[in-house]
Short mmCIF file of C-alpha atoms and ligand atoms in Angstrom, two decimals:
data_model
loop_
_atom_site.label_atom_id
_atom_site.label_comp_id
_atom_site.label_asym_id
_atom_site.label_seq_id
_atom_site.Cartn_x
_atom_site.Cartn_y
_atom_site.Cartn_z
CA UNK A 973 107.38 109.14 131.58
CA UNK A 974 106.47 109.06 134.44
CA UNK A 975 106.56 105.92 137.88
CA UNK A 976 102.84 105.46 137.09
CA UNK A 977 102.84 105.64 133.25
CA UNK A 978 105.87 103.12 133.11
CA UNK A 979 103.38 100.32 134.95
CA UNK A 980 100.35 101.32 133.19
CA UNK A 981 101.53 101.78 129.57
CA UNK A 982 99.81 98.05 128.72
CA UNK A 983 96.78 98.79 131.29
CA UNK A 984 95.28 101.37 128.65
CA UNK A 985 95.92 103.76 125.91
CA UNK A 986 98.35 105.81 126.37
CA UNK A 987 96.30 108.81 125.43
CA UNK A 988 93.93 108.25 128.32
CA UNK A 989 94.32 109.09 131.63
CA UNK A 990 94.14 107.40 135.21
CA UNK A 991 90.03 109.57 135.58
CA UNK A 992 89.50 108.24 131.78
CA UNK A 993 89.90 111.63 130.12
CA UNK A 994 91.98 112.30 126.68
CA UNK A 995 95.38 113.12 127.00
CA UNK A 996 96.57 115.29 123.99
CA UNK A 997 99.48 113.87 122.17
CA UNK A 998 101.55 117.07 120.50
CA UNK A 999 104.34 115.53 119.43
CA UNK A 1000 107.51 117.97 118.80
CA UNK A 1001 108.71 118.23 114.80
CA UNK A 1002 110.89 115.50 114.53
CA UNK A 1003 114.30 116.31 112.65
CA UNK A 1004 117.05 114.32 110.61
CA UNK A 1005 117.57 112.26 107.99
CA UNK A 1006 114.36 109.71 108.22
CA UNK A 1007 111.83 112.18 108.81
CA UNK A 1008 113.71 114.17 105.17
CA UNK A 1009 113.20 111.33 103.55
CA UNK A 1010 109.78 110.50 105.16
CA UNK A 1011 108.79 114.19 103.71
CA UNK A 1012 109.68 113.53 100.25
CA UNK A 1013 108.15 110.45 100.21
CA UNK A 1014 105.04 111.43 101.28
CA UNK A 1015 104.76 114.70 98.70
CA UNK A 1016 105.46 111.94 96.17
CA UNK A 1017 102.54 109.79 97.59
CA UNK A 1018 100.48 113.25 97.39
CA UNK A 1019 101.64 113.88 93.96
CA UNK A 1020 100.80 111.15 92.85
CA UNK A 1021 97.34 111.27 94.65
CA UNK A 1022 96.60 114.12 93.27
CA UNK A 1023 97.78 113.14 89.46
CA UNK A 1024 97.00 109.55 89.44
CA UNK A 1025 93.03 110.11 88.00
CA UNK A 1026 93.57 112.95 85.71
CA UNK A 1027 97.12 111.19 83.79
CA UNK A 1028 96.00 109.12 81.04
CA UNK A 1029 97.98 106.96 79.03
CA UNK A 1030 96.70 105.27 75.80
CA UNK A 1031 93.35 107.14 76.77
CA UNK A 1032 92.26 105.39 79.88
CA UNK A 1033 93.47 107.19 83.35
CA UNK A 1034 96.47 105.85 85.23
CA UNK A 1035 93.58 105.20 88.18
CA UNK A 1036 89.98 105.26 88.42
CA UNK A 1037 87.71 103.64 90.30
CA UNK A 1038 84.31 104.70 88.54
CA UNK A 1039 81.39 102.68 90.42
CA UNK A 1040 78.68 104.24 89.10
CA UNK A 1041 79.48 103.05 85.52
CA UNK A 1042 81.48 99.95 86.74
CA UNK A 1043 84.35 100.90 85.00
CA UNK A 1044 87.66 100.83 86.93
CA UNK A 1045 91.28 102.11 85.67
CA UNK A 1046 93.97 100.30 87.63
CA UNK A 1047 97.19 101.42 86.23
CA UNK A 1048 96.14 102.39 82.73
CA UNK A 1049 94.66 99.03 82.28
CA UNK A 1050 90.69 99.18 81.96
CA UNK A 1051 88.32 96.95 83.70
CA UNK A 1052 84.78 96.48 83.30
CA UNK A 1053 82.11 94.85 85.72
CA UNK A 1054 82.63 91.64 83.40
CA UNK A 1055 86.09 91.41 84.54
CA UNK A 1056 84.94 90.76 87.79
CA UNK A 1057 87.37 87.95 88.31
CA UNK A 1058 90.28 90.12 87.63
CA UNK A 1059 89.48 92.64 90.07
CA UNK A 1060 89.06 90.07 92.56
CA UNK A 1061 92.00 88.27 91.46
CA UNK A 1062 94.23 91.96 92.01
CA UNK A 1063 92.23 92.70 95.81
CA UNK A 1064 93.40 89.11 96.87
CA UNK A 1065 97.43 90.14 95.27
CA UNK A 1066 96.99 93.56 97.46
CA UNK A 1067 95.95 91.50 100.76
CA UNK A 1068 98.90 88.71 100.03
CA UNK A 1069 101.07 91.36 99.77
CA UNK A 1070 100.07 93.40 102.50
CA UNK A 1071 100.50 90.45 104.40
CA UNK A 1072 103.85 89.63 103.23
CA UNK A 1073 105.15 93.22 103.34
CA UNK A 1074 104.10 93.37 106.73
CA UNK A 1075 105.71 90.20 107.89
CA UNK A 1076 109.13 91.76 106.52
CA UNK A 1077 108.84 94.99 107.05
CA UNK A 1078 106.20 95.48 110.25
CA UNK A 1079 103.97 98.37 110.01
CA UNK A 1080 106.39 100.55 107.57
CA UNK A 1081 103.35 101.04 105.73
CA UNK A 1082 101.18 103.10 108.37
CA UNK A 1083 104.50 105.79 108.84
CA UNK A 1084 105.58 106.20 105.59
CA UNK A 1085 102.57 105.75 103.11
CA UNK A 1086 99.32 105.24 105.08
CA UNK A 1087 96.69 108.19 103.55
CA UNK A 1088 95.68 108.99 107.36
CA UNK A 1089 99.64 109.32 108.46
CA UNK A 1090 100.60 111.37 105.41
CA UNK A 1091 97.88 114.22 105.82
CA UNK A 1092 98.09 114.29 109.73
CA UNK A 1093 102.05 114.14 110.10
CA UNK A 1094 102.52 116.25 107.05
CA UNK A 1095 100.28 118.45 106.48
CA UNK A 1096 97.71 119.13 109.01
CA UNK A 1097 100.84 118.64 111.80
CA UNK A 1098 102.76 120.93 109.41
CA UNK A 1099 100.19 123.38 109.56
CA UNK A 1100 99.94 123.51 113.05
CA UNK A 1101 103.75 123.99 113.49
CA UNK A 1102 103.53 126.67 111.47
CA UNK A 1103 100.63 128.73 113.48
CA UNK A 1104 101.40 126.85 116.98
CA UNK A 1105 104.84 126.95 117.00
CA UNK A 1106 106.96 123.61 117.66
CA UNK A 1107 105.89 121.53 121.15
CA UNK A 1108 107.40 123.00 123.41
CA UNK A 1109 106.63 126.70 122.68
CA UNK A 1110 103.30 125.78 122.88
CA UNK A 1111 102.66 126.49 126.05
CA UNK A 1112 104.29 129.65 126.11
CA UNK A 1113 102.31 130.56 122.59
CA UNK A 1114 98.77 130.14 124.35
CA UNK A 1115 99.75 132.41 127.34
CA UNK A 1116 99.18 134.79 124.61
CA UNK A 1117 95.84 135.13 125.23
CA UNK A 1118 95.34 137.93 122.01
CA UNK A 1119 97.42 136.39 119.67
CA UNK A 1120 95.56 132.51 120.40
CA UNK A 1121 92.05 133.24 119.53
CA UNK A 1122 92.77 134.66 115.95
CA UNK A 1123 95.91 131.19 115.41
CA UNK A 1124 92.94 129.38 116.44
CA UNK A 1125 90.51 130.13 114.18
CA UNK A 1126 93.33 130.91 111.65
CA UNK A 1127 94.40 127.13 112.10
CA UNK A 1128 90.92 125.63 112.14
CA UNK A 1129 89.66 127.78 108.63
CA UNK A 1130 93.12 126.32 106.91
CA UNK A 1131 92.07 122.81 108.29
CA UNK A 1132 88.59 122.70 106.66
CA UNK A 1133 89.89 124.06 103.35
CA UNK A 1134 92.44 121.46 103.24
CA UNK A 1135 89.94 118.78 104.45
CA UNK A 1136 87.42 120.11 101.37
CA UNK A 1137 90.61 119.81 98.90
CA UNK A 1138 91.07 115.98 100.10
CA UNK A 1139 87.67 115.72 99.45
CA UNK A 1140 88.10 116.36 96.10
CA UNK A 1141 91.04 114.92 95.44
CA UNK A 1142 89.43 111.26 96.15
CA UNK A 1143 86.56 112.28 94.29
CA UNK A 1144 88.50 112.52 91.71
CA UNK A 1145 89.39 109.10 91.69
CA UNK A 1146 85.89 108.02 91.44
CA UNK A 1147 84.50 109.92 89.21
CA UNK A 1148 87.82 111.58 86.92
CA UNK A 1149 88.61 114.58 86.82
CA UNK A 1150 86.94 116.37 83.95
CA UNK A 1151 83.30 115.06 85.87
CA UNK A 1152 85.35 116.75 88.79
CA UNK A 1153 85.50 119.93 86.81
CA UNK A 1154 81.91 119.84 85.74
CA UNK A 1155 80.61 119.16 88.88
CA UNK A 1156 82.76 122.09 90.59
CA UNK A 1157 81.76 124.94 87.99
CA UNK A 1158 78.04 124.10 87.30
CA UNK A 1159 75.82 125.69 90.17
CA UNK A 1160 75.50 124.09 93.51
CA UNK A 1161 71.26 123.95 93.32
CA UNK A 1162 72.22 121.62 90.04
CA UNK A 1163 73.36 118.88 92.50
CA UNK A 1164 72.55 119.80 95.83
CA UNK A 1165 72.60 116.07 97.08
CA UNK A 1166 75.95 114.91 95.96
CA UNK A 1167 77.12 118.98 97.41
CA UNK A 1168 76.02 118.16 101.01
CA UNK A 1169 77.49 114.37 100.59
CA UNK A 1170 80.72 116.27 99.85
CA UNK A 1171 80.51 118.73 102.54
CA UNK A 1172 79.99 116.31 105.40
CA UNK A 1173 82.61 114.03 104.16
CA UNK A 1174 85.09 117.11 104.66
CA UNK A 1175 83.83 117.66 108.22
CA UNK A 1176 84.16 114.58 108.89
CA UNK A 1177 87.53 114.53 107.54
CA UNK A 1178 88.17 117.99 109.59
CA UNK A 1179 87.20 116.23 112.96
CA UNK A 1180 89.62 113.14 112.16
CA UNK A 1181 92.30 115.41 111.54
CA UNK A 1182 91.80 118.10 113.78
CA UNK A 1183 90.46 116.51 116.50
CA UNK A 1184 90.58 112.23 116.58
CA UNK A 1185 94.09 112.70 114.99
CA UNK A 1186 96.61 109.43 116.21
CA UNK A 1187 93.46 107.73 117.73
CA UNK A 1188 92.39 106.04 114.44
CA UNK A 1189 95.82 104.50 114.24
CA UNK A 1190 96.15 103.11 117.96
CA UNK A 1191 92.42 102.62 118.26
CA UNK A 1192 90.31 101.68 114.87
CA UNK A 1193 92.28 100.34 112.30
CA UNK A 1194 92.08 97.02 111.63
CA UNK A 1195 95.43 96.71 109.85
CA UNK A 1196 97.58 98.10 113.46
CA UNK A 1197 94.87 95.47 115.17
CA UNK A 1198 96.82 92.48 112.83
CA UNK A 1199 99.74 93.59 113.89
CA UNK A 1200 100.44 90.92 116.86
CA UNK A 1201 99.27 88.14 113.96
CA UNK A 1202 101.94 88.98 111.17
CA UNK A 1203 104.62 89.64 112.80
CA UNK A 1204 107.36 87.49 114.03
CA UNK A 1205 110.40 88.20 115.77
CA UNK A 1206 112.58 88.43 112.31
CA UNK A 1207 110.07 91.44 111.28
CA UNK A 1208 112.00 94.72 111.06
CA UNK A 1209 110.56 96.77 113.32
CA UNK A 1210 111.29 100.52 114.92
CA UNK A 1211 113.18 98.84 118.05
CA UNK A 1212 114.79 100.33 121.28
CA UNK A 1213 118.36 98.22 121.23
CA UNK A 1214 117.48 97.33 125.03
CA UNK A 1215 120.48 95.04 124.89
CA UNK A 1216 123.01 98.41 124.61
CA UNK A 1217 120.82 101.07 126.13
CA UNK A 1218 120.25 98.87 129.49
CA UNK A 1219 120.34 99.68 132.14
CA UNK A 1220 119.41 103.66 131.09
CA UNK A 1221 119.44 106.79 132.91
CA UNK A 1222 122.50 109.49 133.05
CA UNK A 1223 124.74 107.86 135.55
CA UNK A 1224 124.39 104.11 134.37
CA UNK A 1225 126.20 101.76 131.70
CA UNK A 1226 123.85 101.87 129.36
CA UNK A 1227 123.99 104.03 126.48
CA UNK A 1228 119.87 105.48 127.00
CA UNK A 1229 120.37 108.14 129.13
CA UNK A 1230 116.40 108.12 129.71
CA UNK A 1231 116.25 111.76 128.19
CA UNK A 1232 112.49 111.30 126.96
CA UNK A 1233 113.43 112.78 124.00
CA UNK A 1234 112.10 110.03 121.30
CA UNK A 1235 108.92 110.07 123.46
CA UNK A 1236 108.39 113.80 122.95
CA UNK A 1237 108.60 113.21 119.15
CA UNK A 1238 106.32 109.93 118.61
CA UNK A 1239 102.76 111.04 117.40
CA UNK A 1240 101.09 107.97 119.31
CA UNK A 1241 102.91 108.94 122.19
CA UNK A 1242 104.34 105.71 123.53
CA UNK A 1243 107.39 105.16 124.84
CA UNK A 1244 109.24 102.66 122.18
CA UNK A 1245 112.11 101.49 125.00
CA UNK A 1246 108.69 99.58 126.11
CA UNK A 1247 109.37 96.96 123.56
CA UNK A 1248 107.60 96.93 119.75
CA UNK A 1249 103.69 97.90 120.69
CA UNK A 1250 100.63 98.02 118.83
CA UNK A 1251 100.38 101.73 118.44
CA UNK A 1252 103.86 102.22 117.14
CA UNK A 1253 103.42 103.34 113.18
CA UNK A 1254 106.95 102.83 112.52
CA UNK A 1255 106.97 106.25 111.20
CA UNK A 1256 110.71 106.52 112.43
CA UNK A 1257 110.43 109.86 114.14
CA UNK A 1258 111.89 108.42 117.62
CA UNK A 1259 115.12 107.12 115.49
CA UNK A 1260 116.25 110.42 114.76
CA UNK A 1261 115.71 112.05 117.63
CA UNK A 1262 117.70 109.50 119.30
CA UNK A 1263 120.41 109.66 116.69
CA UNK A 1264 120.53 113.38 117.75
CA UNK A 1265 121.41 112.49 121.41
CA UNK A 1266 123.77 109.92 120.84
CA UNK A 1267 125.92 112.62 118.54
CA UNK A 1268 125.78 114.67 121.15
CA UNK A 1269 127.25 112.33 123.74
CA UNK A 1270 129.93 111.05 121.07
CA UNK A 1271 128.11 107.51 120.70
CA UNK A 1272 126.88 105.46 117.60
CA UNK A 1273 124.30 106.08 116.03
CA UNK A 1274 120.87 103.16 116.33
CA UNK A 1275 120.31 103.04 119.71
CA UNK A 1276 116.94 103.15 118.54
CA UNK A 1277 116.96 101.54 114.78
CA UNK A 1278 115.15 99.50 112.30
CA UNK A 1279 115.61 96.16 113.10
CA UNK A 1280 114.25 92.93 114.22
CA UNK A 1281 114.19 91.21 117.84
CA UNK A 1282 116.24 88.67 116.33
CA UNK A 1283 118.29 90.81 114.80
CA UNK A 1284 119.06 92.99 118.70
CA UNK A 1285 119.71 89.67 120.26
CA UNK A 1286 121.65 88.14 117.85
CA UNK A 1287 123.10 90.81 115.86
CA UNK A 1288 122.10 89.82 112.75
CA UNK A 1289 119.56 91.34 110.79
CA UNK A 1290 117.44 88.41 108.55
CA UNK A 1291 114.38 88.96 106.84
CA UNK A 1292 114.16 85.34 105.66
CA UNK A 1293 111.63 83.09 107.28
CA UNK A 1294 109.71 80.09 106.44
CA UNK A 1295 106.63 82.66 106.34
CA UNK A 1296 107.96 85.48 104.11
CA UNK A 1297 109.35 82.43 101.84
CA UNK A 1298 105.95 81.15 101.75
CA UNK A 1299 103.94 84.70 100.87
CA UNK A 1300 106.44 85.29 98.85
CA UNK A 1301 105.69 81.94 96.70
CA UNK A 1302 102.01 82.54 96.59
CA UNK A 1303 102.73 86.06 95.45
CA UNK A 1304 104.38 85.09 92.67
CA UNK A 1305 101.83 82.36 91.32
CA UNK A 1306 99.09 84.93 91.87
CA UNK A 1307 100.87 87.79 89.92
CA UNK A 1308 101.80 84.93 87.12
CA UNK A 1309 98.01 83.87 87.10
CA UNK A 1310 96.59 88.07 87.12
CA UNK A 1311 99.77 88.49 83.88
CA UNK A 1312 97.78 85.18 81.54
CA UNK A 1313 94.35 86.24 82.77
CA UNK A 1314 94.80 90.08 81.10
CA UNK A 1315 97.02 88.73 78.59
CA UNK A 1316 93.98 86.36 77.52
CA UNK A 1317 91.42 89.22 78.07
CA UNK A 1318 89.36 90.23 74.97
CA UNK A 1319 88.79 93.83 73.80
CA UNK A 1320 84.72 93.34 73.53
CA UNK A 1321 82.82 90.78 75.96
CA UNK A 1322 79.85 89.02 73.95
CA UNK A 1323 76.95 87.53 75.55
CA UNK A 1324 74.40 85.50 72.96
CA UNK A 1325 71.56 83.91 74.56
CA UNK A 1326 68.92 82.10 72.98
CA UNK A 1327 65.65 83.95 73.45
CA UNK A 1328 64.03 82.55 76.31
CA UNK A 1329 60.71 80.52 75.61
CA UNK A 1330 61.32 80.02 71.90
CA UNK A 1331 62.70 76.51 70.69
CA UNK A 1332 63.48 76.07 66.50
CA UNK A 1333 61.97 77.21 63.31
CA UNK A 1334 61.67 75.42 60.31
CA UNK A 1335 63.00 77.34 57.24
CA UNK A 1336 61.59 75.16 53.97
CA UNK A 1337 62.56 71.71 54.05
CA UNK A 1338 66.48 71.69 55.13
CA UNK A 1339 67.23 74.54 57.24
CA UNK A 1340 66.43 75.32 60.76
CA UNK A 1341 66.83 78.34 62.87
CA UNK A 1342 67.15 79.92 66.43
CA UNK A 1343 67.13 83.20 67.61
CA UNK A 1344 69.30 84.85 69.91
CA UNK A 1345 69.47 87.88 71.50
CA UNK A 1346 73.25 89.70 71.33
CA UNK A 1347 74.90 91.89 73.44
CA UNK A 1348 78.31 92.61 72.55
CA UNK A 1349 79.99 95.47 74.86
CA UNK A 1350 83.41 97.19 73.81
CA UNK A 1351 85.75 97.56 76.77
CA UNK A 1352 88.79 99.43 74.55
CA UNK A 1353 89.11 103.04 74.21
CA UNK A 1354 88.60 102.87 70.78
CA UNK A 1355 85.99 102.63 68.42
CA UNK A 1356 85.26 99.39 66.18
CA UNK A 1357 83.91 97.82 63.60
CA UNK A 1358 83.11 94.23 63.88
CA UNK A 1359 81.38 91.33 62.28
CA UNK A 1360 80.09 88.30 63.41
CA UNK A 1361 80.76 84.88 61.73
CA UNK A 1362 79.74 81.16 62.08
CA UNK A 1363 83.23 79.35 62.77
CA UNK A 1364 81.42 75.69 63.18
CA UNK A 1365 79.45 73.96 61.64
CA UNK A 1366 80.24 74.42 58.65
CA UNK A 1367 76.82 74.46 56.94
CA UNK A 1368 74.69 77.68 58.05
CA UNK A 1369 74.78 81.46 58.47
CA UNK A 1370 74.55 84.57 60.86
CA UNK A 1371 71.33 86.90 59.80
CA UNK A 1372 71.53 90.50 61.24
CA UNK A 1373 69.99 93.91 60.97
CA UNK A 1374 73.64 94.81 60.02
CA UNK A 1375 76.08 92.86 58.42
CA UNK A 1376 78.91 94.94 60.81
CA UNK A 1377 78.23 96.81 63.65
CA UNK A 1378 80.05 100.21 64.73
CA UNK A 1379 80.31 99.88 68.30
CA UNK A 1380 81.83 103.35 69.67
CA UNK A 1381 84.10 102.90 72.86
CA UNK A 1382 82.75 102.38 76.49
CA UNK A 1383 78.81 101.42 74.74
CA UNK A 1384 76.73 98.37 74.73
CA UNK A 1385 75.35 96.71 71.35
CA UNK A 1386 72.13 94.74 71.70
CA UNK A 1387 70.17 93.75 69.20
CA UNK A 1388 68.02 90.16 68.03
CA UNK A 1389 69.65 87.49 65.14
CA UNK A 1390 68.89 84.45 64.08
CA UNK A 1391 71.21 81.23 63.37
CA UNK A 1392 70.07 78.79 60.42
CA UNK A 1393 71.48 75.46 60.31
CA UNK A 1394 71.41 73.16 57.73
CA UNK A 1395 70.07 69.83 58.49
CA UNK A 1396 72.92 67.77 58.34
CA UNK A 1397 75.04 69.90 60.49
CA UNK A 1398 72.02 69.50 63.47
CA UNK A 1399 73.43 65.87 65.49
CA UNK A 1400 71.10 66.06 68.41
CA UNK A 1401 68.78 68.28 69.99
CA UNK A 1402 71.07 70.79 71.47
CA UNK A 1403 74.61 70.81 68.89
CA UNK A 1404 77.32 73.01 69.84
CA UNK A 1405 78.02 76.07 67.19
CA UNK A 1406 81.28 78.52 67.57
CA UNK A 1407 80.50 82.25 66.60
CA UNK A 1408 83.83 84.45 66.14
CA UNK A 1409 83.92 88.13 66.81
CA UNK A 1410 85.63 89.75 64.29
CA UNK A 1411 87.73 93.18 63.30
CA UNK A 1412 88.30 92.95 60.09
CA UNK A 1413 90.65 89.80 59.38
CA UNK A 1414 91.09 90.10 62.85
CA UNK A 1415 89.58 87.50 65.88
CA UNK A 1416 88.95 88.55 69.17
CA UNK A 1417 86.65 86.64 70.52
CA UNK A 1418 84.83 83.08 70.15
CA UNK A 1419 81.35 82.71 71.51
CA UNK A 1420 80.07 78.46 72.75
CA UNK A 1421 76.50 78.06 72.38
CA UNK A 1422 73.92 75.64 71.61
CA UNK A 1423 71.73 75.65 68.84
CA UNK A 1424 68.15 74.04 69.81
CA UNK A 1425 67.00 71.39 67.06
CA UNK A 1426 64.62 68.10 67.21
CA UNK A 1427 65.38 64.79 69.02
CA UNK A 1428 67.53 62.54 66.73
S1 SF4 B 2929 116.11 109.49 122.97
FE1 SF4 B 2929 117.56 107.78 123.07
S2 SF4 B 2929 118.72 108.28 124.89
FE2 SF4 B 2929 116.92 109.54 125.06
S3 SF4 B 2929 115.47 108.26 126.19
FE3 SF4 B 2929 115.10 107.83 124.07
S4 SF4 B 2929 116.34 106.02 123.68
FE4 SF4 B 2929 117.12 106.91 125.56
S1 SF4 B 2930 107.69 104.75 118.73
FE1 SF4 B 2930 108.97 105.80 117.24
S2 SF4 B 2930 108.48 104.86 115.30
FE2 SF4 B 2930 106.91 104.24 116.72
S3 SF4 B 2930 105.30 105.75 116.39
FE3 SF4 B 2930 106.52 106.51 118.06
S4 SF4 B 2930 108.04 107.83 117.07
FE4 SF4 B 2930 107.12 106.60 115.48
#
């Protein structure tokens, strides 16, 4: 780095230079331990990216998110529109526990598991290593002026496919895969729309990966932007151990011989011995470079580690805080709330309203009636037979085109029925009746309503 970049580094990106142009960041292949075990990880994240929508267990896919028909998989479990509470319930878990994962662990997230980080660092970055050659043959590679202009478009053709393929994969995930299929081997003039939707998503995928690259991480993302917010100085952290490394360079004390080498690696291109910054993605790279050097010169390992401020000053490493104690406790009430509301979720979801505008009928002498309209929508993967019955009061009955109702899985029945009441069950003008949804001997549901009669 050099006089000037050392002042500037908090004046403006470090991608941007003093006349405001981009300065490309091509970070050299990083190599050691973390970034092996950063590479696994992240083919299992693919994997599992990849697999997630088209697994199913008990029927339903391990993940889903179908808009279109409202009907979300989130782990095998299904969720309709009407469980609109859950789903909120589970987005406000995910933020708590972004929030406390991020006040423990920092921004572990955006280098190990982030979507964006995963494609760019390994694949597309892969890619390029492959065609490009590591950093610093790079330069020597393009003084091949024959060889470039075939690894270019080479590279670029490889980029879009895989950026088409990504695509698909998260179209998968909101729309399955066997709509996936269909859509893929029926012809394109069938759904020429939803074909050009597709394509520019890809190119626009292409350009982030090709071209924007690190920029969405130091510049757009809101979660990097929170960054100063959550953390504290007990969050773990990619750190530069200033407090052994001071003062650096070859002929000094410290153990940071100023070799540039965990700059060279670090795909936002900051310098990390500037303190924990905004761009940093934790992605670990810098660590094992440094590790490298400090072999070579016969010293510990960590001059650059995971760790906390607190934990380089003091020399103890603590995640425990008042705030990660306190996330912690709301995490746990929330996930105990989310377990009793699916526990207490029903298979169907009833609706029966009384028929707007109408008010009682008069059946003979001692009976009145009320119609309803009923809509009774089966959320399980299976198909089922049910029956409705009056559960209170005790005198009056349930008419119905059908006395039970095959309802096939995923579908919607509607239909009119009327309530009679016998006289001396009516109290007032509006008395409470229970109707039970039943399978067989079997309960599972109970409908409120109120059953219109005259003034008493
Ligand atoms: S790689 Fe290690 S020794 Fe070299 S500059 Fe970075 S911190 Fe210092
Ligand atoms: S400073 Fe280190 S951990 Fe942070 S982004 Fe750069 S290489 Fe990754």
């Amino acid at each position: 780095m050099s006089k000037t970049e050392e002042t500037t580094f908090r004046d403006r990106p470090i991608n941007i230079d003093d006349t405001g142009r981009r300065k490309w960041i091509q970070a050299r292949q990083p190599k050691g331990k973390w970034y092996n075990r950063r590479t696994w990880f992240a083919w299992c994240c693919i994997l599992f990216l990849v697999l997630a929508p088209i697994i199913k267990i008990n029927g339903n896919p391990l993940m889903l998110f179908d808009i279109a028909h409202r009907n979300f998989s989130i782990f095998a479990v299904q969720f309709w529109a009407q469980d609109a509470n859950i789903l909120a319930l589970i987005m406000l878990i995910v933020v708590v526990f972004i929030v406390l994962f991020t006040v423990i662990f920092g921004r572990l997230w955006c280098g190990w598991a982030c979507p964006q980080t995963i494609f760019l660092e390994m694949v597309y970055r892969r890619i390029e290593y492959l065609i490009d050659g590591n950093h610093r043959n790079i330069r020597k590679e393009q003084s091949n002026k024959h060889n470039l202009v075939f690894r270019r478009i080479l590279k670029h053709v490889i980029f879009l496919i895989v950026s088409v393929l990504i695509t698909n994969i998260m179209l998968m995930w909101f729309v399955g895969h066997e709509r996936l299929i269909e859509i893929i081997t029926s012809p394109i003039r069938d759904h020429l729309l939803g074909f050009g939707v597709l394509m520019g998503i890809s190119i626009f995928y292409y350009w982030i990966y090709a071209y924007f690259r690190e920029q969405v991480c130091t510049m757009i993302c809101p979660y990097g932007r929170m960054q100063g917010v959550l953390m504290d100085s007990k969050s773990l952290s990619v750190i530069y151990d200033y407090k052994r490394g001071e003062p650096r360079g070859s002929k000094t004390s410290g153990d940071c011989i100023d070799c540039s080498r965990c700059i060279s690696v670090c795909p936002t291109g900051i310098d990390i011995k500037n303190g924990t910054q905004l761009e940093c993605i934790n992605c670990t790279a810098c660590i094992d470079e440094c590790n490298q050097v400090m072999k070579k010169l016969k010293k510990p390992a960590g001059l650059i580690r995971f760790d906390s401020v607190f934990g380089v000053e003091n020399g103890i490493r603590s995640i425990i805080n008042t705030r990660s104690i306190a996330y912690s406790f709301v995490s746990v009430i929330l996930l105990v709330i989310l377990g009793f509301t699916i526990a207490g979720r029903t298979p169907v979801e009833t609706s029966l309203l009384r028929v707007p505008g109408t008010i009682y009928q008069e059946i003979g002498t001692d009976t009145l009636s009320n119609v309803y309209t009923l809509k009774v929508l089966n959320k399980s993967n299976k198909n089922k037979n049910i029956q409705l019955r009056l559960l209170s009061p005790e005198h009056g009955s349930i008419q119905m085109a059908a006395n039970k109702i095959s309802l096939p899985e995923d579908e919607t029945y509607e239909n009119i029925l009327l309530i009679k009441l016998h006289r001396k069950s009516i109290n007032s003008s509006s008395t409470k009746i229970i109707v039970g949804i039943f399978e067989e001997e079997n309960m599972l549901e109970r409908v409120f309503i109120n059953f219109v009669g005259p003034e008493k």
